[in-house]
Amino acid sequence: IAGITQAPTSQILAAGRRMTLRCTQDMRHNAMYWYRQDLGLGLRLIHYSNTAGTTGKGEVPDGYSVSRANTDDFPLTLASAVPSQTSVYFCASSDSDANTGELFFGEGSRLTVL
Amino acid sequence: GQNIDQPTEMTATEGAIVQINCTYQTSGFNGLFWYQQHAGEAPTFLSYNVLDGLEEKGRFSSFLSRSKGYSYLLLKELQMKDSASYLCAVMDSNYQLIWGAGTKLIIKP
């Protein structure tokens, strides 16, 4: 089934540890995004990539890094996790040539930092 | 600053009609989106409005007034499966999406 796959689904992590959330899409979309979703707040953009080889900072990039070596993969890395990074993380993609700009989301990765 | 406002929670009865409002103040406007998100799941696209007026898609309709910075999502013939959060998002002049916090819709039998 075409779509976006995220891993892991959930993870409990000790503060100070390094963590990479994986995201893979098979729709050949050129744009990809990482959001975090916290209770009572809207989705907040962490980083984005308009095309393979390029990345950009979103609204809340501090403490996170991304890479886009190819079209399909867009991993998100927390270099040294802190409790405030406890959240649900969603990867998304879009076909930026389409008129609607519709986003397709992965199922999310629930991260708890203790 | 940029802001999207929508009610935190609404309750409606199965079979009825409900209107979820969204007001926005953004730097520019390149379209407004509605997404549905069931608890514990990913958001899924419902509608996109860039011109004023009503867009109808089955039981769901979305309305936009750019001059008023206002949109609503209208759900007809409510079903229990419509219980979910409904997210309003606006694309600003930089083509970045600004998201509201979402409206949790509770459907009662």
mmCIF file of N, CA and C in Angstrom, chain A residues 44-101:
data_model
loop_
_atom_site.group_PDB
_atom_site.id
_atom_site.type_symbol
_atom_site.label_atom_id
_atom_site.label_comp_id
_atom_site.label_asym_id
_atom_site.label_seq_id
_atom_site.Cartn_x
_atom_site.Cartn_y
_atom_site.Cartn_z
ATOM 1 N N ARG A 44 3.049 21.749 14.787
ATOM 2 C CA ARG A 44 4.147 22.701 14.625
ATOM 3 C C ARG A 44 5.238 22.082 13.759
ATOM 4 N N LEU A 45 5.649 22.839 12.764
ATOM 5 C CA LEU A 45 6.628 22.353 11.803
ATOM 6 C C LEU A 45 8.031 22.417 12.401
ATOM 7 N N ILE A 46 8.749 21.309 12.321
ATOM 8 C CA ILE A 46 10.111 21.238 12.857
ATOM 9 C C ILE A 46 11.118 21.536 11.751
ATOM 10 N N HIS A 47 11.085 20.706 10.734
ATOM 11 C CA HIS A 47 11.938 20.887 9.560
ATOM 12 C C HIS A 47 11.172 20.444 8.333
ATOM 13 N N TYR A 48 11.625 20.894 7.183
ATOM 14 C CA TYR A 48 11.001 20.483 5.948
ATOM 15 C C TYR A 48 12.060 20.324 4.864
ATOM 16 N N SER A 49 11.636 19.680 3.764
ATOM 17 C CA SER A 49 12.528 19.524 2.617
ATOM 18 C C SER A 49 11.684 19.652 1.360
ATOM 19 N N ASN A 50 12.015 20.605 0.530
ATOM 20 C CA ASN A 50 11.240 20.821 -0.704
ATOM 21 C C ASN A 50 11.642 19.845 -1.809
ATOM 22 N N THR A 51 12.852 19.327 -1.718
ATOM 23 C CA THR A 51 13.319 18.366 -2.713
ATOM 24 C C THR A 51 14.545 17.659 -2.158
ATOM 25 N N ALA A 52 14.871 16.514 -2.729
ATOM 26 C CA ALA A 52 16.040 15.761 -2.260
ATOM 27 C C ALA A 52 17.278 16.651 -2.317
ATOM 28 N N GLY A 53 18.053 16.603 -1.232
ATOM 29 C CA GLY A 53 19.278 17.378 -1.154
ATOM 30 C C GLY A 53 19.136 18.727 -0.491
ATOM 31 N N THR A 54 17.896 19.151 -0.196
ATOM 32 C CA THR A 54 17.682 20.444 0.457
ATOM 33 C C THR A 54 16.806 20.267 1.687
ATOM 34 N N THR A 55 17.076 21.051 2.723
ATOM 35 C CA THR A 55 16.254 21.058 3.930
ATOM 36 C C THR A 55 16.100 22.478 4.416
ATOM 37 N N GLY A 56 15.084 22.703 5.252
ATOM 38 C CA GLY A 56 14.851 24.028 5.800
ATOM 39 C C GLY A 56 14.302 23.926 7.206
ATOM 40 N N LYS A 57 14.450 25.004 7.963
ATOM 41 C CA LYS A 57 13.969 25.038 9.336
ATOM 42 C C LYS A 57 12.533 25.506 9.387
ATOM 43 N N GLY A 58 11.763 24.877 10.268
ATOM 44 C CA GLY A 58 10.392 25.270 10.481
ATOM 45 C C GLY A 58 10.255 26.175 11.676
ATOM 46 N N GLU A 59 9.142 26.037 12.353
ATOM 47 C CA GLU A 59 8.807 26.903 13.489
ATOM 48 C C GLU A 59 9.601 26.544 14.744
ATOM 49 N N VAL A 60 9.855 25.243 14.964
ATOM 50 C CA VAL A 60 10.508 24.782 16.195
ATOM 51 C C VAL A 60 11.669 23.838 15.883
ATOM 52 N N PRO A 61 12.748 24.311 15.261
ATOM 53 C CA PRO A 61 13.823 23.419 14.819
ATOM 54 C C PRO A 61 14.873 23.070 15.869
ATOM 55 N N ASP A 62 14.924 23.841 16.974
ATOM 56 C CA ASP A 62 16.028 23.671 17.924
ATOM 57 C C ASP A 62 16.000 22.285 18.567
ATOM 58 N N GLY A 63 17.170 21.637 18.561
ATOM 59 C CA GLY A 63 17.303 20.303 19.148
ATOM 60 C C GLY A 63 17.046 19.173 18.167
ATOM 61 N N TYR A 64 16.715 19.528 16.935
ATOM 62 C CA TYR A 64 16.412 18.541 15.901
ATOM 63 C C TYR A 64 17.266 18.789 14.657
ATOM 64 N N SER A 65 17.555 17.708 13.935
ATOM 65 C CA SER A 65 18.211 17.839 12.636
ATOM 66 C C SER A 65 17.595 16.832 11.679
ATOM 67 N N VAL A 66 17.703 17.129 10.397
ATOM 68 C CA VAL A 66 17.161 16.258 9.358
ATOM 69 C C VAL A 66 18.160 16.137 8.228
ATOM 70 N N SER A 67 17.923 15.145 7.377
ATOM 71 C CA SER A 67 18.694 14.988 6.146
ATOM 72 C C SER A 67 17.760 14.471 5.073
ATOM 73 N N ARG A 68 18.108 14.754 3.821
ATOM 74 C CA ARG A 68 17.264 14.279 2.708
ATOM 75 C C ARG A 68 18.220 13.830 1.581
ATOM 76 N N ALA A 69 18.765 12.635 1.772
ATOM 77 C CA ALA A 69 19.740 12.106 0.829
ATOM 78 C C ALA A 69 19.088 11.634 -0.464
ATOM 79 N N ASN A 70 17.806 11.260 -0.374
ATOM 80 C CA ASN A 70 17.091 10.802 -1.558
ATOM 81 C C ASN A 70 15.628 11.214 -1.440
ATOM 82 N N THR A 71 14.839 10.919 -2.460
ATOM 83 C CA THR A 71 13.441 11.355 -2.473
ATOM 84 C C THR A 71 12.609 10.678 -1.396
ATOM 85 N N ASP A 72 12.901 9.412 -1.104
ATOM 86 C CA ASP A 72 12.023 8.600 -0.284
ATOM 87 C C ASP A 72 12.189 8.765 1.223
ATOM 88 N N ASP A 73 13.396 9.088 1.686
ATOM 89 C CA ASP A 73 13.687 9.032 3.116
ATOM 90 C C ASP A 73 13.936 10.409 3.721
ATOM 91 N N PHE A 74 13.408 10.603 4.924
ATOM 92 C CA PHE A 74 13.551 11.904 5.586
ATOM 93 C C PHE A 74 13.639 11.677 7.095
ATOM 94 N N PRO A 75 14.785 11.214 7.601
ATOM 95 C CA PRO A 75 14.906 10.935 9.030
ATOM 96 C C PRO A 75 15.049 12.201 9.869
ATOM 97 N N LEU A 76 14.512 12.123 11.082
ATOM 98 C CA LEU A 76 14.599 13.220 12.058
ATOM 99 C C LEU A 76 15.437 12.746 13.235
ATOM 100 N N THR A 77 16.461 13.512 13.588
ATOM 101 C CA THR A 77 17.366 13.121 14.670
ATOM 102 C C THR A 77 17.307 14.102 15.826
ATOM 103 N N LEU A 78 17.185 13.538 17.038
ATOM 104 C CA LEU A 78 17.320 14.313 18.263
ATOM 105 C C LEU A 78 18.712 13.987 18.800
ATOM 106 N N ALA A 79 19.607 14.942 18.777
ATOM 107 C CA ALA A 79 20.997 14.679 19.135
ATOM 108 C C ALA A 79 21.157 14.333 20.609
ATOM 109 N N SER A 80 20.412 15.027 21.451
ATOM 110 C CA SER A 80 20.486 14.801 22.895
ATOM 111 C C SER A 80 19.105 15.116 23.465
ATOM 112 N N ALA A 81 18.281 14.092 23.590
ATOM 113 C CA ALA A 81 16.864 14.289 23.917
ATOM 114 C C ALA A 81 16.667 14.956 25.282
ATOM 115 N N VAL A 82 15.636 15.818 25.347
ATOM 116 C CA VAL A 82 15.236 16.467 26.594
ATOM 117 C C VAL A 82 13.750 16.207 26.826
ATOM 118 N N PRO A 83 13.287 16.268 28.079
ATOM 119 C CA PRO A 83 11.875 15.962 28.358
ATOM 120 C C PRO A 83 10.873 16.801 27.559
ATOM 121 N N SER A 84 11.234 18.042 27.219
ATOM 122 C CA SER A 84 10.300 18.894 26.451
ATOM 123 C C SER A 84 10.105 18.386 25.021
ATOM 124 N N GLN A 85 10.890 17.430 24.607
ATOM 125 C CA GLN A 85 10.713 16.829 23.293
ATOM 126 C C GLN A 85 9.759 15.627 23.329
ATOM 127 N N THR A 86 9.184 15.369 24.483
ATOM 128 C CA THR A 86 8.110 14.382 24.576
ATOM 129 C C THR A 86 6.930 14.884 23.757
ATOM 130 N N SER A 87 6.513 14.092 22.773
ATOM 131 C CA SER A 87 5.484 14.553 21.852
ATOM 132 C C SER A 87 5.117 13.421 20.904
ATOM 133 N N VAL A 88 4.145 13.680 20.054
ATOM 134 C CA VAL A 88 3.850 12.794 18.931
ATOM 135 C C VAL A 88 4.398 13.461 17.679
ATOM 136 N N TYR A 89 5.210 12.733 16.945
ATOM 137 C CA TYR A 89 5.867 13.269 15.764
ATOM 138 C C TYR A 89 5.237 12.684 14.512
ATOM 139 N N PHE A 90 4.873 13.576 13.604
ATOM 140 C CA PHE A 90 4.286 13.150 12.345
ATOM 141 C C PHE A 90 5.185 13.567 11.188
ATOM 142 N N CYS A 91 5.438 12.612 10.320
ATOM 143 C CA CYS A 91 6.096 12.884 9.049
ATOM 144 C C CYS A 91 5.003 13.044 7.996
ATOM 145 N N ALA A 92 5.211 13.924 7.052
ATOM 146 C CA ALA A 92 4.223 14.139 6.000
ATOM 147 C C ALA A 92 4.933 14.423 4.689
ATOM 148 N N SER A 93 4.206 14.212 3.600
ATOM 149 C CA SER A 93 4.750 14.529 2.288
ATOM 150 C C SER A 93 3.681 15.180 1.440
ATOM 151 N N SER A 94 4.104 15.869 0.407
ATOM 152 C CA SER A 94 3.160 16.459 -0.533
ATOM 153 C C SER A 94 3.792 16.530 -1.908
ATOM 154 N N ASP A 95 2.922 16.511 -2.903
ATOM 155 C CA ASP A 95 3.350 16.704 -4.281
ATOM 156 C C ASP A 95 3.248 18.195 -4.552
ATOM 157 N N SER A 96 4.341 18.896 -4.513
ATOM 158 C CA SER A 96 4.278 20.360 -4.595
ATOM 159 C C SER A 96 3.856 20.853 -5.971
ATOM 160 N N ASP A 97 3.773 19.931 -6.946
ATOM 161 C CA ASP A 97 3.270 20.324 -8.263
ATOM 162 C C ASP A 97 1.750 20.271 -8.324
ATOM 163 N N ALA A 98 1.125 19.690 -7.313
ATOM 164 C CA ALA A 98 -0.337 19.586 -7.293
ATOM 165 C C ALA A 98 -0.941 20.907 -6.825
ATOM 166 N N ASN A 99 -2.151 21.166 -7.232
ATOM 167 C CA ASN A 99 -2.780 22.441 -6.917
ATOM 168 C C ASN A 99 -3.176 22.574 -5.452
ATOM 169 N N THR A 100 -3.572 21.453 -4.840
ATOM 170 C CA THR A 100 -4.170 21.562 -3.515
ATOM 171 C C THR A 100 -3.148 21.622 -2.397
ATOM 172 N N GLY A 101 -1.948 21.154 -2.615
ATOM 173 C CA GLY A 101 -0.963 21.118 -1.541
ATOM 174 C C GLY A 101 -1.324 20.163 -0.439
#
